[in-house]
XYZ file of N, CA and C in Angstrom:
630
model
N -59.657 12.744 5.054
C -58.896 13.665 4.208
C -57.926 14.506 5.041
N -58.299 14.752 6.023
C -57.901 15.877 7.333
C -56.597 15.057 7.381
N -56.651 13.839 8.106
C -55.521 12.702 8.227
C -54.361 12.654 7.699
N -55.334 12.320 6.187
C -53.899 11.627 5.136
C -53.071 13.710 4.997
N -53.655 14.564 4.956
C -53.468 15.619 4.736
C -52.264 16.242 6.178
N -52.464 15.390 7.203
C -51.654 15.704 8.246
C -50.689 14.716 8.260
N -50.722 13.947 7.258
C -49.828 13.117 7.510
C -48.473 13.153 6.467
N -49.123 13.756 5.327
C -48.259 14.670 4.241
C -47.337 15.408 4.681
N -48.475 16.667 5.467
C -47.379 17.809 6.011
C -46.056 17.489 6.881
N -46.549 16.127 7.506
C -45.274 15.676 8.814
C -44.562 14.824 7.477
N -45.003 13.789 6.969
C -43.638 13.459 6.210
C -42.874 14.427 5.868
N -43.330 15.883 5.189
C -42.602 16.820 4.143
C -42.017 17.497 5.117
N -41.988 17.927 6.628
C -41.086 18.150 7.333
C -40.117 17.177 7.827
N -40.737 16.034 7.429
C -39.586 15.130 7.930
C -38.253 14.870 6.982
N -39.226 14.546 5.686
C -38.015 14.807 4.745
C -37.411 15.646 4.381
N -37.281 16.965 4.812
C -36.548 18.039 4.579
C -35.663 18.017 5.566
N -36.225 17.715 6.801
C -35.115 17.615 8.007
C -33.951 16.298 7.477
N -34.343 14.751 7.091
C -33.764 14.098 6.862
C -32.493 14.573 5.761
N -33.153 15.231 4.599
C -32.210 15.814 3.448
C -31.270 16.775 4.106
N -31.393 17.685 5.124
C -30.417 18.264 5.611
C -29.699 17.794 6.736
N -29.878 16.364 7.428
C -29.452 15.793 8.179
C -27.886 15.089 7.522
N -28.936 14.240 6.094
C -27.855 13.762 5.478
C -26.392 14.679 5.136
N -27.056 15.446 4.128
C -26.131 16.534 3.950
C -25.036 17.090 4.933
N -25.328 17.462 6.368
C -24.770 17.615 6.978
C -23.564 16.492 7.511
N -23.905 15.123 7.274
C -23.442 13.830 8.065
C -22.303 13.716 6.874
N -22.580 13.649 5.973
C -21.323 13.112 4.227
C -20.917 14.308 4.524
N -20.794 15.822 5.113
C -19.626 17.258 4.268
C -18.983 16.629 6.110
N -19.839 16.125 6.992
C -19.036 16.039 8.096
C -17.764 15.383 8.268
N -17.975 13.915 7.595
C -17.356 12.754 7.811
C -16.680 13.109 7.110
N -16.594 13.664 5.809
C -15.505 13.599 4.478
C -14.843 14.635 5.338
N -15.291 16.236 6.264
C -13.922 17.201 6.834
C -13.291 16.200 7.517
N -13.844 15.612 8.611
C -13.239 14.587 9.386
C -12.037 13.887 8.992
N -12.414 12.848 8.027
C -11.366 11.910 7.628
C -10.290 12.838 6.496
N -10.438 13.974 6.428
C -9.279 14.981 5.666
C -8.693 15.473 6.471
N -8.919 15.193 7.744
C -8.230 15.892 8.880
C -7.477 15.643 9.779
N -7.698 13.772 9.604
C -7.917 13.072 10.985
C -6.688 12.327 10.932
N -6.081 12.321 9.289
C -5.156 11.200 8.821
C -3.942 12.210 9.700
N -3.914 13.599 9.019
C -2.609 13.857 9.488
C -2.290 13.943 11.063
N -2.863 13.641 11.908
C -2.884 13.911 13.450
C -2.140 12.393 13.638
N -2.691 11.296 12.930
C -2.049 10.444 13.312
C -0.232 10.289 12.375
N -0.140 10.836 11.530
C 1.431 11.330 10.916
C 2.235 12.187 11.262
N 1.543 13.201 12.543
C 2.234 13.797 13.071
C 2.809 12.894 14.267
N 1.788 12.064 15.146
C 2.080 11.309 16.104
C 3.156 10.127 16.057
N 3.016 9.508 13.913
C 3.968 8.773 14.113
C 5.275 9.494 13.929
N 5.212 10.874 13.410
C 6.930 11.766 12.952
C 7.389 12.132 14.600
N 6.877 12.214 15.538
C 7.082 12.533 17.086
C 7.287 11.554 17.783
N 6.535 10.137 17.961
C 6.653 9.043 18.397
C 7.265 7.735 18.187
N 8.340 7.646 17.832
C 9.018 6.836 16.990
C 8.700 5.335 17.326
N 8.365 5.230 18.655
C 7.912 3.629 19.033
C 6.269 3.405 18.664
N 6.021 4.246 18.005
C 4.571 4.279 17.847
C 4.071 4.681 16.140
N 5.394 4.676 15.756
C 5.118 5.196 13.919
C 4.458 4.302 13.019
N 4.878 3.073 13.175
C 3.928 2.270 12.576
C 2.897 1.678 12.514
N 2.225 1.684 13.799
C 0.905 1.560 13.974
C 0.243 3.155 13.335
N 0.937 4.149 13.996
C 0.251 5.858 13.690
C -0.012 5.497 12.297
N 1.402 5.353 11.289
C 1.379 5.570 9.800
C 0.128 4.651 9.098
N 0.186 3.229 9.898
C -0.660 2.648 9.226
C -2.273 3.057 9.502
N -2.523 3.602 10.447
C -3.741 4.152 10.889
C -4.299 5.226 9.868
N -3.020 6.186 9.514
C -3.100 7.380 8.879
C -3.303 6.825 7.571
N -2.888 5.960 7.239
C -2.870 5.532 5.892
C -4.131 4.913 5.746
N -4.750 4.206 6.805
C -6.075 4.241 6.391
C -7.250 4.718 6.068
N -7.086 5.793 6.840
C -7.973 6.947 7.139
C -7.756 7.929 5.485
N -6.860 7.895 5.324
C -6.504 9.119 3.841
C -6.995 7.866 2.956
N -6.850 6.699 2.644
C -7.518 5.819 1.895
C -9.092 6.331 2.151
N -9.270 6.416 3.120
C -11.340 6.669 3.564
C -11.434 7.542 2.495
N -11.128 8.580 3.340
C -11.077 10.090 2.541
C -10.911 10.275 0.845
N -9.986 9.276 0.431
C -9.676 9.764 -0.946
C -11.027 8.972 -1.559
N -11.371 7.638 -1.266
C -12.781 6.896 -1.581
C -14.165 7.657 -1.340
N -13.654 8.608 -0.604
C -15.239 9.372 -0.855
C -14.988 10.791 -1.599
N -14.710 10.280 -2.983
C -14.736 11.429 -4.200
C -15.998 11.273 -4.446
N -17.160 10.408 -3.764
C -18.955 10.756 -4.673
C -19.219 11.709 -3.535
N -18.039 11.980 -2.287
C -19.342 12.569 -1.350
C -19.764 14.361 -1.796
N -18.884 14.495 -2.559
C -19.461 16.282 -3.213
C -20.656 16.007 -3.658
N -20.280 15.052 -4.951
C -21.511 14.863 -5.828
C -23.164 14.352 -5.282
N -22.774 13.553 -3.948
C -23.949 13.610 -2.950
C -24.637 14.705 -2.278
N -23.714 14.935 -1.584
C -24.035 16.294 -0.824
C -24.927 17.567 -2.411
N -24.785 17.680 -3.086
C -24.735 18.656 -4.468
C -26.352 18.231 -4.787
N -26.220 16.812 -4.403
C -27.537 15.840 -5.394
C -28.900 16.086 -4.350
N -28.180 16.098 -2.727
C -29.008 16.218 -1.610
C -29.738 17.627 -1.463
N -29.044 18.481 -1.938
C -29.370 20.109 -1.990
C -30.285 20.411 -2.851
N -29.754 19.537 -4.325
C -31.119 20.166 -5.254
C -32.449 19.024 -5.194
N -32.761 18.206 -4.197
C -33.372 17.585 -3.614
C -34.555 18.499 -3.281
N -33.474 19.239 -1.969
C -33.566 20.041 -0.616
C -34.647 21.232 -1.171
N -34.329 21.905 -2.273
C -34.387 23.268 -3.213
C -36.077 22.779 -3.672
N -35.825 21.704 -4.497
C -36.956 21.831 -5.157
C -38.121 20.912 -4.508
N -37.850 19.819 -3.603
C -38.697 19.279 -2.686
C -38.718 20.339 -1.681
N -38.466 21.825 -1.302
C -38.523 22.548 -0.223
C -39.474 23.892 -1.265
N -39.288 23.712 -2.163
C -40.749 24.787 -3.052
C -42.089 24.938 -2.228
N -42.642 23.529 -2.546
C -44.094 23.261 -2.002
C -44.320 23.276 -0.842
N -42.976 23.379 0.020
C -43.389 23.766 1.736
C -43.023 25.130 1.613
N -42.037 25.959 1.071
C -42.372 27.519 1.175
C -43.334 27.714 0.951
N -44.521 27.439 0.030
C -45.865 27.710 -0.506
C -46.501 27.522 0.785
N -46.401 26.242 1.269
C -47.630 25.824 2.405
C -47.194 26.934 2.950
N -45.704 27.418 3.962
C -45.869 27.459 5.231
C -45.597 29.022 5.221
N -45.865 29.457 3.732
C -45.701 31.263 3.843
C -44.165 31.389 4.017
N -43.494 30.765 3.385
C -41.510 31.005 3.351
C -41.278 32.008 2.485
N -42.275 31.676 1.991
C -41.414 33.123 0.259
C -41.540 34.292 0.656
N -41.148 35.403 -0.077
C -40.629 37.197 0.696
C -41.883 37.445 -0.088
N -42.703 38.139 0.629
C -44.235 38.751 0.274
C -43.983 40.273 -0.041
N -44.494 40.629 -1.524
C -44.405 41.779 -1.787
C -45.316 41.986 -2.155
N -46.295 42.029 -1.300
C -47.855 42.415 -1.752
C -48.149 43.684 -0.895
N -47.451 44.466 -0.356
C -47.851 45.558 0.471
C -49.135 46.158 0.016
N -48.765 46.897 -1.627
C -49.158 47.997 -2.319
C -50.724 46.886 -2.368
N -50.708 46.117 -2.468
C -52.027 44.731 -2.906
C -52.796 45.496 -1.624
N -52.086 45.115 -0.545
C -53.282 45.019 0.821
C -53.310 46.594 0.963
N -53.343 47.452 0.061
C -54.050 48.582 0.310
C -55.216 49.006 -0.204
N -55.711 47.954 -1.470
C -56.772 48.000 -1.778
C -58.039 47.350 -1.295
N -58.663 47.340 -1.612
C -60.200 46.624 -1.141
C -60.126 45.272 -1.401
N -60.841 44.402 -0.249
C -61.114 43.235 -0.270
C -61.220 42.531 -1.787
N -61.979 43.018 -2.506
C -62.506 41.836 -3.666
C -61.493 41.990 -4.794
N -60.598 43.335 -4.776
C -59.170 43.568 -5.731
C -58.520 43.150 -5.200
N -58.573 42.870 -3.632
C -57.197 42.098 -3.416
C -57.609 40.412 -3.828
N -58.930 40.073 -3.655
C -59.036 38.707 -4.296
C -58.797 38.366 -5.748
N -59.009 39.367 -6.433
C -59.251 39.265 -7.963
C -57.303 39.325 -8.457
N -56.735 40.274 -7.670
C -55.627 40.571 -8.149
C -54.505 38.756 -7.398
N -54.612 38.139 -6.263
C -54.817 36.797 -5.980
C -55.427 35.971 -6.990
N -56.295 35.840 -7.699
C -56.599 34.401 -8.552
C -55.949 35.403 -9.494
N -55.352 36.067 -10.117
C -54.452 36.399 -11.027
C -53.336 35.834 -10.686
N -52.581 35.816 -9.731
C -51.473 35.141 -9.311
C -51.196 34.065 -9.480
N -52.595 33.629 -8.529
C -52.591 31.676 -8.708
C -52.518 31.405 -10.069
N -52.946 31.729 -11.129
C -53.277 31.508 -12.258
C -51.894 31.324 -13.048
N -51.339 32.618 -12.725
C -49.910 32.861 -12.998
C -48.859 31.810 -12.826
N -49.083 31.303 -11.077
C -47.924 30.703 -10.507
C -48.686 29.367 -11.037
N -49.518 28.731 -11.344
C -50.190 27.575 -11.784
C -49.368 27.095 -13.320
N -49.693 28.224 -14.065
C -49.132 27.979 -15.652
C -47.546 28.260 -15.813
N -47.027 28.875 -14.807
C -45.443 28.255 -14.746
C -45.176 27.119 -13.856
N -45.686 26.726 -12.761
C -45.441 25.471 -12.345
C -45.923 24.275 -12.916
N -46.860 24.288 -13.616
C -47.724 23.565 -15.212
C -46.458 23.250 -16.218
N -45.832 24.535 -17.024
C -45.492 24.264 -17.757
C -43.785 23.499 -17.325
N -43.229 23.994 -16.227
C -42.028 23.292 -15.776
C -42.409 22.319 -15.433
N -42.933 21.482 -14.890
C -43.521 20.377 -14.761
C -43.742 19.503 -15.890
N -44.166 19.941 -17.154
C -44.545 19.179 -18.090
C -42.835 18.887 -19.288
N -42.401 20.140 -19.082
C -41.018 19.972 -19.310
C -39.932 19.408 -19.094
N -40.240 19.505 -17.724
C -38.768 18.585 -16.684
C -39.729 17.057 -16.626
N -40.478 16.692 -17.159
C -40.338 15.723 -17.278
C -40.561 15.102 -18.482
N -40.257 15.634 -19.614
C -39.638 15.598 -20.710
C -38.238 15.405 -20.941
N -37.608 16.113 -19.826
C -36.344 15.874 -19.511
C -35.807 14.729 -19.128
N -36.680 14.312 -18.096
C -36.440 12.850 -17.082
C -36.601 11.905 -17.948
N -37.396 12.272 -19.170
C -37.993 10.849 -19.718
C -36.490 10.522 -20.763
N -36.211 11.670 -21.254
C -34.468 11.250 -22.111
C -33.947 10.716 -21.299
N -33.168 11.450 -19.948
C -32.374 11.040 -19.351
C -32.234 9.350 -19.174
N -34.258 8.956 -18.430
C -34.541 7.564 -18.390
C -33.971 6.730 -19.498
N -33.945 7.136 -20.916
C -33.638 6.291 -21.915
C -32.710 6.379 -22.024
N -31.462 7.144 -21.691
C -30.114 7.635 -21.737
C -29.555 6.583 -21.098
N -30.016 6.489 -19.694
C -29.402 6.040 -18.706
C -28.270 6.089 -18.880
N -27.908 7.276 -18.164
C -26.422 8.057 -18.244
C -26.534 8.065 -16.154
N -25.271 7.480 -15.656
C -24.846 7.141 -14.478
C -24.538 8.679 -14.075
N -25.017 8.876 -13.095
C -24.874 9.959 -12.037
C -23.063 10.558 -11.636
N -22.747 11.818 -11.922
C -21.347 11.743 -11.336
C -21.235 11.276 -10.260
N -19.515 10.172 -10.138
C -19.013 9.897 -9.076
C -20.217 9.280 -7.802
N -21.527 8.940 -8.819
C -22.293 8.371 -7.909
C -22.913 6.924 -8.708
N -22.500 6.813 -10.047
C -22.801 6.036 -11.209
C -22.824 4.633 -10.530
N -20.871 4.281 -10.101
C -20.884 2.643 -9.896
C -21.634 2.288 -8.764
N -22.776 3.492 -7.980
C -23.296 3.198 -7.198
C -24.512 2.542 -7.702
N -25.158 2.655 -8.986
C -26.369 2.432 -9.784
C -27.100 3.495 -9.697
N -26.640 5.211 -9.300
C -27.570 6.091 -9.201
C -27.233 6.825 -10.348
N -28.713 7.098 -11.362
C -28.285 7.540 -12.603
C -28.930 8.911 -12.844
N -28.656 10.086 -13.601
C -28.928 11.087 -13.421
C -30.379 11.490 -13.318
N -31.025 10.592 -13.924
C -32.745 10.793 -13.798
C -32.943 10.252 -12.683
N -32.441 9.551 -11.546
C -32.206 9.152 -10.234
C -32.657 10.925 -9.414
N -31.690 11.709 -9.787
C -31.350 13.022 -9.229
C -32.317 13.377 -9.821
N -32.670 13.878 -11.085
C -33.165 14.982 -11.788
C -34.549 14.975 -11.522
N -35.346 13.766 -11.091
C -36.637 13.314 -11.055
C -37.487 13.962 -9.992
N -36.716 14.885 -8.987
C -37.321 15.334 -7.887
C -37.686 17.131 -8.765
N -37.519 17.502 -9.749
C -37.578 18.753 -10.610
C -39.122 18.549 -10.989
N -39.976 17.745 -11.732
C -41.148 17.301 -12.067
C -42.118 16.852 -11.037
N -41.576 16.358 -9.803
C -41.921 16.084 -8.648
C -42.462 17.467 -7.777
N -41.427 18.459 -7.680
C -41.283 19.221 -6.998
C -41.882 20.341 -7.935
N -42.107 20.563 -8.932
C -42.952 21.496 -9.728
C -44.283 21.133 -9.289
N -44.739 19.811 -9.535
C -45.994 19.174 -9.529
C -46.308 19.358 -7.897
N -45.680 19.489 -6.872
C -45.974 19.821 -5.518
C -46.621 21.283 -5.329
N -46.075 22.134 -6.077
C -46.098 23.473 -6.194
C -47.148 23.759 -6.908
N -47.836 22.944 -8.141
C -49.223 23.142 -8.707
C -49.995 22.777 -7.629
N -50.004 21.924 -7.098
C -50.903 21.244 -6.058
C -51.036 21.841 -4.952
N -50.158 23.295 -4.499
C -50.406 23.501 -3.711
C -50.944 25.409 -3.855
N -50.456 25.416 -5.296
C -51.142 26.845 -5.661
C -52.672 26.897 -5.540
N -52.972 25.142 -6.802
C -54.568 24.988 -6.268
C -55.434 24.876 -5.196
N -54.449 24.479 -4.370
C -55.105 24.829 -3.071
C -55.331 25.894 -2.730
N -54.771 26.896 -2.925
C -54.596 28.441 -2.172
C -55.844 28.885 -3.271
N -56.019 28.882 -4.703
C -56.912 29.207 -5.511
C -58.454 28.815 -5.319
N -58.581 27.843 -4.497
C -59.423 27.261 -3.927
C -60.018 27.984 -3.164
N -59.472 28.372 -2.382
C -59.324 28.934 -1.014
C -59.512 30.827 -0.897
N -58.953 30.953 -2.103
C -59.843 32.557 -2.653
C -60.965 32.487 -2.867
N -61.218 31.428 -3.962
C -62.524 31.346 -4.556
C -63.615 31.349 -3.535
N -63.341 30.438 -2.229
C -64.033 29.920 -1.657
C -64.140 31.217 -0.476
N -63.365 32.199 -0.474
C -63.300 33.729 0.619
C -62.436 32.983 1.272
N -61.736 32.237 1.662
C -61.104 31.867 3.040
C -60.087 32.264 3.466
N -59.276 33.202 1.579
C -58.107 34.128 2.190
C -58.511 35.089 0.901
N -58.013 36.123 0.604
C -57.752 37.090 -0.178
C -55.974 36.938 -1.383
N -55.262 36.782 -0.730
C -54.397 36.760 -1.211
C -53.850 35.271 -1.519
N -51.870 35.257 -1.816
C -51.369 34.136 -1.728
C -50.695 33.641 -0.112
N -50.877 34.398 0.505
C -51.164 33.828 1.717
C -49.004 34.093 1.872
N -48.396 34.727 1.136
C -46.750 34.948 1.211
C -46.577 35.698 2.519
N -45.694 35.410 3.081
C -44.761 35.847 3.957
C -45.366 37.560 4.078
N -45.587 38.027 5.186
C -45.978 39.461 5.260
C -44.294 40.105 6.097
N -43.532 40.956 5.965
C -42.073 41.124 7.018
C -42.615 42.313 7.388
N -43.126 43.022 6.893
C -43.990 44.172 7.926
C -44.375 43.546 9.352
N -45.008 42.701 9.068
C -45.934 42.473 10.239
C -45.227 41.560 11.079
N -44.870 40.478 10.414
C -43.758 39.391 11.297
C -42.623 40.344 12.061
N -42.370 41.591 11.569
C -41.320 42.029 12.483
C -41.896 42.932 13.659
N -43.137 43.727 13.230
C -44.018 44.410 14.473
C -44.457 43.247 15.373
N -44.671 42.133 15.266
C -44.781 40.890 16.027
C -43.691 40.375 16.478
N -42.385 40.863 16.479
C -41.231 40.738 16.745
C -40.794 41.039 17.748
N -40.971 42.880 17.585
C -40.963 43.638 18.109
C -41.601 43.781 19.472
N -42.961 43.705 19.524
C -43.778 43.399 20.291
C -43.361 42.347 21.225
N -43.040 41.118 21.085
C -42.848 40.410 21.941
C -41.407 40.519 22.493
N -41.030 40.857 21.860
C -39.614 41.634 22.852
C -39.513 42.472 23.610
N -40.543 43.242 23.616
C -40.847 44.409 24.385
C -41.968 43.750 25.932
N -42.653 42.848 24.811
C -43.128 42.053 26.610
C -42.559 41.578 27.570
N -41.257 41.072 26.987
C -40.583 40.645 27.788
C -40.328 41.196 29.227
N -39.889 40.413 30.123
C -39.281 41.364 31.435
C -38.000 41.985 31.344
């Protein structure tokens, strides 16, 4: 269980790194080739023994460029990927802004009790979006309505939209874990981001420094 459970966590960093890899590679290439044509139209308006190779170069390159009108709609598709496959790792890895101060001033078993209130909370909205958005996916599926500017690729909007039901359902799965994990004493709270303390730990080690 330990295993397959370590082997989750490294895919889900991997695919988040990959989704922002991509992202980064399509907004790269598309500045690139918007950029790249005119260097060679300046070279052929300056170089006159050299204009027609330049022009035709340039002319290829602005052909690239104008053919990647899906790369917005990629890059756009990669983000809300990014967003809602990146939920269930803020949960794991304590990303979200913790406003539980006023919580950890009370006693141990209110701060547990006021915790499985939460989970409970964050359970029946990630429950009910979940059961919704894929209510959604399931039209879309019958729709089969082609993805913008990503369609004649065969990617159709429930292609995109399908990571919303996915990525809710990550986020139940990982509340229950944490609910688990009250029940069981092993934490008190939702385990969110503390910035009090991450920054006195900040602090601190800056000050060790030499």
């Amino acid at each position: 269980m330990n295993a397959l459970r370590r082997i989750w966590e490294h895919f889900e960093e991997g695919f988040i790194a990959f989704l922002l890899a991509a992202m980064t590679l399509v907004t790269f290439v598309y500045v690139v080739l918007n950029n790249l044509y005119t260097v060679f139209y300046s070279l052929g308006d300056n170089w006159p023994a050299a204009s027609e190779p330049a022009f035709a170069i340039g002319d290829g390159i602005m052909g690239m460029a104008q053919a990647m009108t899906w790369s917005s709609s990629l890059t756009k598709a990669l983000f809300g990927w990014l967003i809602f496959f990146g939920l269930s790792y803020g949960v794991r890895t304590a990303g979200h802004i913790g406003v539980d101060a006023l919580v950890k001033l009370a006693s141990k078993p209110v701060q547990r009790f006021i915790g499985v209130i939460a989970c409970l909370c964050c359970l029946t909205y990630a429950g009910l979006l979940a059961v919704a958005s894929y209510e959604w996916i399931n039209t879309l599926m019958i729709a089969q309505i082609g993805a913008e500017d990503l369609g004649h690729f065969g990617i159709m909007q429930w292609h995109i939209g399908l990571i919303v039901p996915v990525g809710f359902a990550l986020v139940f799965i990982r509340f229950a874990e944490i609910l688990v994990r009250i029940l069981m004493n092993r934490q008190t709270g939702l385990g969110l981001a503390d910035e009090a303390a991450e920054a006195i730990k900040l602090t601190e080690h800056e000050e060790d420094k030499p």
